[in-house]
Short mmCIF file of C-alpha atoms in Angstrom, two decimals:
data_model
loop_
_atom_site.label_atom_id
_atom_site.label_comp_id
_atom_site.label_asym_id
_atom_site.label_seq_id
_atom_site.Cartn_x
_atom_site.Cartn_y
_atom_site.Cartn_z
CA GLU D 41 185.33 -18.72 23.22
CA GLY D 42 183.97 -18.25 20.21
CA LYS D 43 181.72 -16.35 18.04
CA ILE D 44 178.10 -17.28 17.06
CA VAL D 45 178.08 -18.14 13.02
CA ALA D 46 174.56 -19.73 12.77
CA VAL D 47 171.68 -21.07 14.29
CA VAL D 48 170.48 -24.42 12.36
CA PRO D 49 167.20 -26.20 14.85
CA GLN D 50 166.68 -28.31 12.49
CA THR D 51 170.06 -30.68 13.02
CA GLN D 52 170.48 -29.47 16.64
CA GLU D 53 173.38 -27.66 15.72
CA ILE D 54 175.45 -24.11 15.75
CA VAL D 55 177.97 -23.16 13.92
CA LEU D 56 181.01 -21.47 15.81
CA GLU D 57 184.09 -20.08 15.24
CA HIS D 58 185.82 -20.71 18.10
CA GLU D 59 189.55 -20.51 19.72
CA GLU D 60 191.70 -23.12 20.39
CA ILE D 61 190.66 -25.63 22.69
CA LYS D 62 193.34 -26.73 24.13
CA GLY D 63 193.93 -30.49 24.35
CA PHE D 64 191.27 -31.35 21.37
CA MET D 65 192.09 -29.13 18.25
CA ASP D 66 192.68 -26.01 16.66
CA THR D 67 191.39 -22.78 16.41
CA MET D 68 188.39 -22.94 13.07
CA THR D 69 185.21 -22.59 12.08
CA MET D 70 182.01 -25.80 12.28
CA GLY D 71 179.11 -27.03 13.54
CA TYR D 72 178.46 -28.61 17.09
CA LYS D 73 175.46 -30.49 18.38
CA VAL D 74 174.04 -29.02 21.32
CA SER D 75 172.37 -30.45 24.07
CA PRO D 76 170.24 -29.75 25.29
CA THR D 77 168.47 -28.84 22.23
CA SER D 78 166.94 -25.60 24.39
CA LEU D 79 170.37 -23.96 24.17
CA LEU D 80 169.70 -23.15 20.97
CA LYS D 81 166.84 -20.17 21.89
CA THR D 82 169.24 -18.63 23.74
CA VAL D 83 171.75 -17.20 21.28
CA LYS D 84 171.57 -16.08 17.75
CA ALA D 85 174.42 -15.77 15.00
CA GLY D 86 176.39 -12.22 16.19
CA ASP D 87 176.62 -13.36 19.38
CA THR D 88 180.22 -13.67 21.58
CA VAL D 89 180.11 -16.71 23.36
CA ARG D 90 181.74 -18.88 26.24
CA PHE D 91 180.54 -22.97 25.88
CA THR D 92 181.35 -26.19 27.79
CA ILE D 93 181.99 -29.04 25.33
CA ASP D 94 181.97 -33.09 26.13
CA THR D 95 184.84 -33.89 24.00
CA ASP D 96 183.51 -37.70 24.28
CA LYS D 97 179.56 -36.74 22.63
CA ARG D 98 181.67 -33.84 20.62
CA ALA D 99 177.67 -31.89 22.10
CA ILE D 100 177.83 -28.26 23.86
CA THR D 101 176.18 -28.92 26.75
CA LYS D 102 175.95 -25.40 28.22
CA ILE D 103 176.51 -21.95 26.44
CA GLU D 104 177.33 -18.59 28.59
CA LYS D 105 176.75 -14.95 26.17
CA LEU D 106 179.02 -12.44 26.77
CA LYS D 107 179.28 -8.72 26.09
CA ASN D 108 179.80 -7.69 22.63
#
């Protein structure tokens, strides 16, 4: 889970402030590629989300908006 800091359509990325992803990375804020890019249209800065990341491609493949 995390909070969207920014949506950057030019680079097909979102910047997320997220909790630890067990076995992958610690808590941090960073940009992630999004695939499919249509996911960028479903969120905005400030949204709290649950996301799925493809660790091989380092790309977010699913985003579920949570109630703030």
